[in-house]
Amino acid sequence: MDEFLQFLFSGLTRGSIYALVGIGFAIIYNASHVINFAQGEFVMIGGMAAVFITANAGLPLIAAIPLALAIAGVAGVALERFAVAPARGASVVTLIIITIGASIFLRGVVEVAIGKRDYALPAFSGDTPIRIGGATLHPQSLWILGTLAVVVLALKWFFERTRPGKAMLATSHNRLAAQLAGIETRHVMLTAFALSAMLGALAGLLTAPITLTRFDIGIMLGLKGFCAAILGGLGSPYGAVAGGLALGLAEAMTGGYISSAYQDAVAFAIILAVLFVRPQGLFGRAGTERV
Amino acid sequence: MKAGPPDMLLEVSGLVSRYGRIEALKGIDLAVAEGELLALVGGNGAGKTTLLRAISGVQPAEGRVRFAGEDISAMPAARRVRAGIAQVPEGRQVWGPMPVEDNLALGGYTRSAAEVAEGIERAYAMFPILKEKRRQPAGTLSGGQQQMLAIARALMSKPRLLLLDEPSMGLAPLLVQEIFATVKRLKAAGTTIFLVEQNASAALAIADRGYVMETGRITMQDSGPALLADERVKAAYLGI
């Protein structure tokens, strides 16, 4: 039982990270129908930027966090502006290849500019584990779970109550109608990329104290986030949250009860299973092809 | 009545648009006067929808579009809405998962909060059924109700020119009558309307002037009643 509780905590923690990354996939997919395979790099940029700022500029963590988020937001806008937007009208496969190229580029820039080794960020509120039942919980896990909850509520507010949020939603439901209503769909795209980048960076910042961070951490986290997003039905940010948590739990249980060697295989097995059996994801509506 | 040529609100000249190598518009010239109800009729694939999309700026086109005396040929779609052109697109295109009221509010995206609130009240007065269903997702409305919503949404931007693309398409005869009655009411209220219809007889019957379009060209133009009486139009579009 204690064992189970331990795996549960671990699964929810990593699941929350996947969820944050997955929400980013969903938001960009909604706004542009692009699957942004550079999403993982935003996770990396968040962690690495915070490490770089605290170590080199000597700023406290509390100042480094917003700065790192801003840097990621700028990277997201730049990705849209200089890589995705110029290819407007290209096929989805072309756009996906562009984002893969952008991710290799971003990874390379950070590798050269900061370095190849592992970096750690201090935990937000210490490393003293919290005992619950027979299991322990790292205080950072509470930050991660709490942040995910706040993000979900904030997104709900953004999409249901604010003008730019509704405009973004309208653009994803029907781009033509949005243009005809005078919504600047170009701005919507930029906002979506900035928002997704910042959510990814937030995941990177939160996880850096427990898993360390390095220039290529985004590859795996990006794939896990993608898995979360398609498990939840690509276009749905809340689906991505459910997908992320489910993936995290599945990984933790596999790692705990079967073998940690198979842990990373879970995401791939889920991706394949979803694509074969239920391409619309757990919560997505059955796909309609636009003609 | 004003003497001399009426003020042209919209002037289109030499408009050409292509889908790949296929020319959908082969040099369109037309004009809509302020306060006028203009009908454009023609068969499937004549290029009517392409023309409206080009006027709204959501379809690339060469040639010149002037609106209220200003050349808007290079203006992006969103700014054309601000300039006063609204379109009710073919197939209604409501935001299905969003509530009716949000559909209306976003229709007034270019307007202030006060104007949006006022516009929503006006829309509810015009189409009481929308008020009844204001919290329902727009996608759950019937075809006729969705068409009313699409029209009300376009009016939210307080357009000087309303482009209507096949508002009667796919509706039961009774609803078609209701939609055309609405169009007449809008005209009576002073809105300039450019109506594209396959239902040629109904459209020409309420129009001041009409154009006939065939494979990317304007082939005839006259007053609504004159076109309605024309033998060629009767044979081709009215099934008489």
XYZ file of C-alpha atoms in Angstrom:
531
model
C 0.000 0.000 0.000
C 2.806 2.415 0.955
C 4.488 1.413 -2.244
C 1.370 2.184 -4.212
C 1.084 5.592 -2.574
C 4.674 6.338 -3.470
C 4.085 5.410 -7.107
C 0.909 7.467 -7.094
C 2.775 10.598 -5.943
C 5.492 10.028 -8.479
C 2.976 9.406 -11.238
C 0.949 12.528 -10.464
C 4.077 14.671 -10.332
C 5.477 13.585 -13.661
C 1.966 13.456 -15.089
C 1.451 17.115 -14.225
C 4.593 18.006 -16.127
C 3.408 16.040 -19.162
C 0.055 17.752 -18.839
C 1.629 21.221 -18.965
C 3.617 20.256 -22.046
C 0.548 18.618 -23.591
C -1.593 21.738 -23.085
C 0.968 23.608 -25.162
C 0.577 21.105 -27.988
C -3.192 21.433 -27.794
C -3.238 25.235 -27.850
C -0.969 25.506 -30.879
C -2.794 22.704 -32.648
C -6.095 24.456 -32.033
C -4.970 27.794 -33.339
C -3.006 26.611 -36.349
C -3.477 22.857 -36.895
C 0.284 22.576 -36.556
C 1.731 19.905 -34.298
C 4.616 21.809 -32.848
C 7.439 19.356 -32.294
C 9.546 22.162 -30.885
C 7.270 22.176 -27.830
C 9.825 20.128 -25.853
C 12.467 22.765 -26.506
C 10.401 25.341 -24.673
C 10.531 23.034 -21.644
C 14.291 22.923 -21.995
C 14.532 26.693 -22.518
C 12.546 27.328 -19.336
C 14.848 25.238 -17.168
C 18.094 26.205 -18.855
C 17.296 29.907 -18.940
C 16.504 29.883 -15.229
C 19.745 28.024 -14.490
C 21.714 30.444 -16.615
C 20.118 33.513 -15.040
C 20.556 32.371 -11.446
C 24.130 31.181 -11.994
C 25.485 33.916 -14.253
C 23.445 37.006 -13.535
C 23.275 36.190 -9.842
C 19.554 36.897 -9.699
C 17.400 35.116 -7.139
C 15.110 32.340 -8.328
C 12.028 34.482 -7.842
C 13.336 36.951 -10.420
C 14.731 34.275 -12.717
C 11.384 32.529 -13.131
C 9.488 35.362 -14.838
C 12.558 36.174 -16.912
C 12.882 32.568 -18.085
C 9.182 32.514 -18.951
C 9.569 35.740 -20.907
C 12.555 34.334 -22.812
C 10.525 31.255 -23.731
C 7.601 33.453 -24.784
C 9.882 35.419 -27.087
C 11.242 32.144 -28.500
C 7.677 31.012 -29.149
C 6.789 34.229 -30.955
C 10.004 34.000 -32.975
C 9.217 30.415 -33.937
C 5.813 31.463 -35.248
C 7.020 34.632 -36.890
C 10.177 33.349 -38.593
C 9.575 29.635 -39.128
C 5.871 28.831 -39.216
C 4.261 32.000 -40.624
C 6.475 32.230 -43.728
C 5.301 28.710 -44.660
C 1.631 29.678 -44.416
C -0.412 27.547 -46.745
C 2.160 24.750 -46.825
C 0.997 21.227 -46.035
C 0.798 20.076 -42.440
C 3.675 17.643 -42.994
C 5.877 20.515 -44.181
C 4.970 22.552 -41.120
C 5.747 19.630 -38.831
C 9.155 19.204 -40.449
C 9.757 22.932 -39.954
C 9.037 22.617 -36.236
C 11.379 19.631 -35.997
C 14.062 21.715 -37.693
C 13.392 24.575 -35.287
C 13.728 22.220 -32.333
C 17.141 20.994 -33.540
C 18.185 24.605 -33.989
C 17.045 25.682 -30.520
C 18.729 22.677 -28.927
C 21.960 23.488 -30.764
C 21.913 27.131 -29.721
C 21.536 26.232 -26.044
C 24.146 23.490 -26.272
C 26.694 25.925 -27.665
C 25.706 28.916 -25.546
C 25.329 27.235 -22.143
C 26.888 23.808 -22.273
C 26.322 20.098 -22.487
C 26.248 19.035 -18.875
C 23.413 18.534 -16.429
C 22.320 21.584 -14.522
C 20.249 21.805 -11.371
C 17.933 24.476 -10.167
C 17.351 24.819 -6.410
C 14.010 23.462 -5.222
C 11.471 26.237 -4.694
C 10.877 25.468 -1.044
C 13.639 23.172 0.139
C 14.329 19.474 -0.173
C 12.879 18.156 3.081
C 10.508 15.388 2.074
C 6.982 15.390 3.396
C 5.812 12.090 4.912
C 2.308 11.027 4.018
C 1.287 7.553 5.119
C 4.290 5.419 4.440
C 5.325 7.395 1.435
C 7.267 10.594 0.931
C 6.507 13.544 -1.227
C 9.088 16.047 -2.417
C 7.914 19.599 -1.696
C 8.600 20.431 -5.328
C 5.855 17.950 -6.256
C 3.362 20.165 -4.460
C 4.561 23.142 -6.492
C 4.092 21.110 -9.644
C 0.596 19.862 -8.792
C -0.453 23.293 -7.549
C 0.843 25.023 -10.652
C -1.048 22.639 -12.906
C -4.254 23.349 -10.984
C -3.723 27.102 -11.251
C -2.912 26.836 -14.961
C -6.067 24.840 -15.653
C -8.234 27.393 -13.837
C -6.467 30.299 -15.503
C -6.961 28.767 -18.945
C -10.617 28.184 -18.233
C -10.962 31.821 -17.298
C -8.948 32.929 -20.326
C -10.950 30.936 -22.864
C -14.384 31.512 -21.369
C -14.206 35.020 -20.008
C -11.692 37.140 -21.901
C -11.927 38.654 -25.358
C -8.562 37.408 -26.656
C -9.301 33.960 -25.240
C -12.669 33.772 -26.937
C -11.139 35.081 -30.148
C -8.563 32.303 -29.995
C -11.267 29.720 -29.401
C -13.349 31.105 -32.257
C -10.347 30.981 -34.575
C -9.790 27.343 -33.719
C -13.450 26.452 -34.268
C -13.778 28.300 -37.554
C -10.966 30.393 -38.904
C -12.959 31.859 -41.809
C -15.727 33.063 -39.517
C -13.109 34.570 -37.216
C -11.531 36.521 -40.065
C -14.940 37.720 -41.197
C -15.665 38.964 -37.683
C -12.566 41.127 -37.796
C -10.429 38.954 -35.532
C -6.763 39.335 -36.403
C -5.975 35.673 -36.835
C -2.264 36.477 -37.190
C -2.228 37.853 -33.649
C -4.119 34.811 -32.452
C -1.379 32.578 -33.833
C 1.343 34.624 -32.133
C -0.534 34.558 -28.843
C -0.980 30.796 -29.095
C 2.724 30.209 -29.667
C 3.729 32.568 -26.858
C 1.263 30.978 -24.454
C 2.321 27.441 -25.334
C 5.985 28.333 -25.040
C 5.458 29.807 -21.596
C 3.493 26.810 -20.399
C 6.273 24.532 -21.653
C 8.885 26.675 -19.939
C 6.866 26.555 -16.738
C 7.026 22.764 -16.884
C 10.780 22.954 -17.430
C 11.260 25.317 -14.493
C 9.209 23.186 -12.160
C 10.868 19.916 -13.008
C 14.479 21.151 -13.125
C 14.972 20.900 -9.336
C 14.051 17.200 -9.265
C 15.137 15.787 -12.595
C 17.973 18.192 -13.462
C 17.935 19.831 -16.845
C 20.141 19.735 -19.911
C 20.083 20.950 -23.488
C 18.440 17.806 -24.828
C 15.855 17.228 -22.102
C 13.187 18.543 -24.451
C 13.268 15.558 -26.787
C 11.806 13.106 -24.302
C 9.566 15.604 -22.500
C 8.251 16.820 -25.833
C 7.324 13.288 -26.830
C 5.658 12.636 -23.489
C 3.709 15.868 -23.822
C 2.701 14.894 -27.342
C 1.527 11.553 -25.990
C -0.521 13.363 -23.328
C -2.049 15.630 -25.968
C -3.087 12.886 -28.372
C -4.322 10.702 -25.527
C -6.583 13.599 -24.559
C -7.650 14.244 -28.143
C -5.160 16.813 -29.561
C -7.422 19.835 -29.724
C -8.457 19.777 -26.089
C -6.297 21.461 -23.428
C -8.267 19.770 -20.655
C -7.980 16.450 -22.460
C -4.228 16.965 -22.438
C -4.344 17.372 -18.668
C -6.176 14.079 -18.270
C -3.867 12.454 -20.804
C -0.781 13.741 -19.034
C -1.881 12.523 -15.627
C -2.869 9.144 -17.079
C 0.494 8.800 -18.774
C 2.375 9.812 -15.626
C 0.503 7.260 -13.533
C 0.945 4.536 -16.137
C 4.668 5.218 -16.235
C 5.053 5.256 -12.484
C 3.111 2.012 -12.045
C 5.023 0.321 -14.855
C 8.291 1.495 -13.417
C 7.321 0.413 -9.919
C 5.592 -2.900 -10.464
C 7.145 -4.166 -13.689
C 10.521 -2.654 -14.415
C 11.865 0.840 -14.698
C 13.496 -0.282 -17.930
C 10.068 -0.263 -19.566
C 9.019 3.054 -18.111
C 9.759 5.188 -21.155
C 8.236 2.608 -23.472
C 4.802 3.276 -21.968
C 4.430 6.603 -23.771
C 5.267 5.038 -27.107
C 2.931 2.122 -26.520
C 0.172 4.619 -25.700
C 0.876 6.717 -28.792
C 0.638 3.642 -31.002
C -2.436 2.311 -29.255
C -4.246 5.644 -29.512
C -3.404 6.058 -33.167
C -4.546 2.527 -33.986
C -7.603 2.218 -31.805
C -8.930 5.646 -31.032
C -7.326 8.347 -33.180
C -9.617 11.032 -31.784
C -8.171 10.430 -28.296
C -10.096 9.810 -25.118
C -12.019 13.073 -25.174
C -11.728 14.286 -28.755
C -14.636 14.240 -31.128
C -14.398 11.929 -34.096
C -12.239 13.571 -36.731
C -13.862 15.617 -39.441
C -11.704 16.390 -42.419
C -12.111 19.924 -43.674
C -12.550 20.098 -47.415
C -34.512 60.934 -54.417
C -31.081 62.102 -55.380
C -30.503 63.271 -58.908
C -27.574 62.045 -60.989
C -25.527 58.897 -60.357
C -25.926 57.559 -56.837
C -22.933 57.372 -54.507
C -21.228 54.056 -54.975
C -20.397 52.427 -51.663
C -18.563 49.515 -53.237
C -16.819 49.537 -56.589
C -15.088 46.476 -57.946
C -13.078 46.669 -61.135
C -11.111 44.053 -63.045
C -11.209 41.584 -60.211
C -9.413 38.314 -60.992
C -8.979 35.402 -58.618
C -7.551 31.938 -59.118
C -7.576 28.570 -57.429
C -4.297 27.165 -58.650
C -4.439 27.518 -62.412
C -8.201 27.790 -62.574
C -9.530 31.318 -62.895
C -12.613 31.596 -60.731
C -13.071 35.320 -61.362
C -12.148 36.538 -64.840
C -12.303 40.289 -64.465
C -15.355 41.348 -62.497
C -16.670 44.905 -62.600
C -19.581 45.859 -60.421
C -20.781 48.542 -58.090
C -23.169 48.757 -55.166
C -24.787 52.063 -54.330
C -25.363 53.264 -50.786
C -28.678 51.933 -49.462
C -29.149 49.576 -52.364
C -30.127 45.912 -52.303
C -28.135 44.244 -55.014
C -28.664 40.621 -55.975
C -26.094 38.438 -57.686
C -27.510 35.252 -59.149
C -25.920 32.430 -61.037
C -25.447 28.694 -61.064
C -23.182 26.520 -58.986
C -19.521 27.251 -59.522
C -20.123 30.564 -61.244
C -17.745 32.238 -58.803
C -20.289 34.043 -56.645
C -18.810 32.905 -53.333
C -15.284 33.590 -54.555
C -16.334 37.146 -55.403
C -17.741 37.778 -51.925
C -14.661 36.236 -50.325
C -12.437 38.486 -52.420
C -14.452 41.542 -51.395
C -14.066 40.537 -47.735
C -10.345 39.995 -48.234
C -10.252 36.316 -47.289
C -9.486 35.236 -50.857
C -6.471 36.577 -52.738
C -7.440 38.536 -55.840
C -5.984 40.980 -58.315
C -7.828 44.054 -59.447
C -9.309 46.924 -57.545
C -11.832 47.106 -54.740
C -12.940 50.513 -53.567
C -15.106 50.952 -50.509
C -16.592 54.290 -49.480
C -14.197 56.005 -51.850
C -11.114 54.312 -50.418
C -8.985 51.724 -52.218
C -9.067 48.660 -49.967
C -7.499 46.192 -52.419
C -4.477 45.614 -50.193
C -6.314 45.796 -46.887
C -6.319 42.646 -44.707
C -9.674 41.053 -43.890
C -9.841 42.223 -40.289
C -9.414 45.858 -41.294
C -12.116 45.582 -43.930
C -14.513 44.595 -41.158
C -13.490 47.715 -39.252
C -13.989 49.739 -42.429
C -17.604 48.517 -42.515
C -17.849 45.350 -44.595
C -19.470 42.347 -42.937
C -20.176 38.990 -44.522
C -22.587 36.206 -43.693
C -20.639 33.340 -45.225
C -22.046 30.433 -47.150
C -23.024 27.586 -44.869
C -23.486 29.964 -41.918
C -20.147 29.046 -40.254
C -21.280 29.699 -36.705
C -18.885 28.730 -33.923
C -20.692 25.525 -33.089
C -19.356 24.690 -29.640
C -19.673 28.269 -28.362
C -22.866 29.656 -26.827
C -25.137 31.770 -29.028
C -24.364 34.872 -26.995
C -20.603 34.415 -27.404
C -21.119 34.062 -31.147
C -22.878 37.419 -31.120
C -20.341 39.075 -28.847
C -17.465 37.968 -31.071
C -19.351 39.248 -34.098
C -18.823 42.644 -32.490
C -15.123 41.976 -31.964
C -14.266 45.263 -33.636
C -16.698 47.208 -31.422
C -16.577 48.513 -27.876
C -18.121 46.611 -24.975
C -21.012 49.077 -24.811
C -21.722 48.712 -28.513
C -21.578 44.925 -28.164
C -24.102 44.944 -25.332
C -26.373 47.219 -27.336
C -25.905 45.088 -30.458
C -26.840 41.917 -28.617
C -30.074 43.541 -27.417
C -30.832 44.597 -30.976
C -30.143 41.066 -32.228
C -32.489 39.590 -29.601
C -35.195 42.057 -30.544
C -34.810 41.073 -34.161
C -34.618 37.317 -33.532
C -36.302 36.520 -30.194
C -35.486 32.827 -30.622
C -31.800 33.669 -30.208
C -32.511 35.198 -26.821
C -34.308 32.045 -25.767
C -31.316 29.950 -26.788
C -28.585 32.350 -25.823
C -26.743 29.926 -23.538
C -26.935 26.972 -25.910
C -24.035 25.992 -28.127
C -24.682 27.469 -31.567
C -24.187 24.057 -33.143
C -27.357 22.756 -31.486
C -29.543 25.314 -33.268
C -31.608 24.349 -36.308
C -30.429 25.418 -39.754
C -32.789 28.374 -39.858
C -31.822 29.521 -36.377
C -28.157 29.228 -37.286
C -28.781 31.395 -40.321
C -30.457 34.011 -38.130
C -27.490 33.824 -35.786
C -25.067 34.214 -38.680
C -26.927 37.306 -39.886
C -27.185 38.758 -36.388
C -23.490 38.068 -35.809
C -22.517 39.928 -38.989
C -24.715 42.888 -37.981
C -22.860 43.116 -34.671
C -19.984 44.865 -36.429
C -22.444 47.617 -37.521
C -21.576 47.205 -41.191
C -22.214 49.782 -43.888
C -22.268 46.940 -46.395
C -23.640 43.502 -45.648
C -22.577 40.640 -47.893
C -24.988 37.724 -47.746
C -23.867 34.441 -49.263
C -26.723 32.023 -49.991
C -28.728 32.752 -46.853
C -31.557 30.502 -47.995
C -29.437 27.480 -48.753
C -30.694 24.246 -47.247
C -33.671 25.823 -45.491
C -37.308 24.760 -45.570
C -39.564 27.019 -47.713
C -41.171 28.691 -44.711
C -37.774 29.593 -43.293
C -36.593 30.813 -46.679
C -39.522 33.257 -46.641
C -38.558 34.379 -43.163
C -34.955 34.961 -44.153
C -35.978 36.996 -47.196
C -38.364 39.004 -45.043
C -35.426 39.722 -42.754
C -33.316 40.872 -45.680
C -36.118 43.229 -46.736
C -36.359 44.596 -43.208
C -32.618 45.240 -43.115
C -32.837 47.100 -46.385
C -35.759 49.149 -45.126
C -33.611 50.061 -42.128
C -31.031 51.492 -44.514
C -28.413 48.759 -44.688
C -26.697 48.346 -48.041
C -26.948 44.699 -49.002
C -25.154 42.570 -51.542
C -27.107 39.344 -51.771
C -25.750 36.254 -53.499
C -28.375 33.622 -54.177
C -29.100 30.494 -56.148
C -32.750 31.105 -55.403
C -32.836 33.639 -58.226
C -36.566 34.367 -58.268
C -36.762 35.220 -54.582
C -33.578 37.272 -54.674
C -34.459 39.279 -57.791
C -37.976 39.893 -56.498
C -36.678 41.953 -53.574
C -33.604 43.432 -55.259
C -33.225 46.953 -56.633
C -30.731 45.730 -59.166
C -29.353 42.380 -60.170
C -26.314 40.876 -61.799
C -26.131 37.474 -63.453
C -22.824 35.651 -63.174
C -21.596 32.730 -65.264
C -18.202 30.985 -65.033
C -16.364 33.890 -63.520
C -17.938 36.697 -65.550
C -20.849 39.071 -65.145
C -23.089 38.326 -68.122
C -26.159 40.492 -67.474
C -27.163 43.367 -65.289
C -30.431 45.194 -64.935
C -33.052 46.166 -62.399
C -34.398 43.275 -60.302
C -37.845 43.178 -61.919
C -36.368 43.449 -65.419
C -34.078 40.474 -64.867
C -36.943 38.558 -63.323
C -38.896 39.100 -66.555
C -35.978 38.328 -68.851
C -36.491 35.206 -70.970
C -32.870 34.059 -70.723
C -32.814 34.439 -66.948
C -36.128 32.640 -66.704
C -34.848 29.763 -68.777
C -31.503 29.454 -67.050
C -32.246 30.174 -63.402
C -35.918 30.267 -62.714
C -36.809 26.933 -64.276
C -39.726 28.460 -66.141
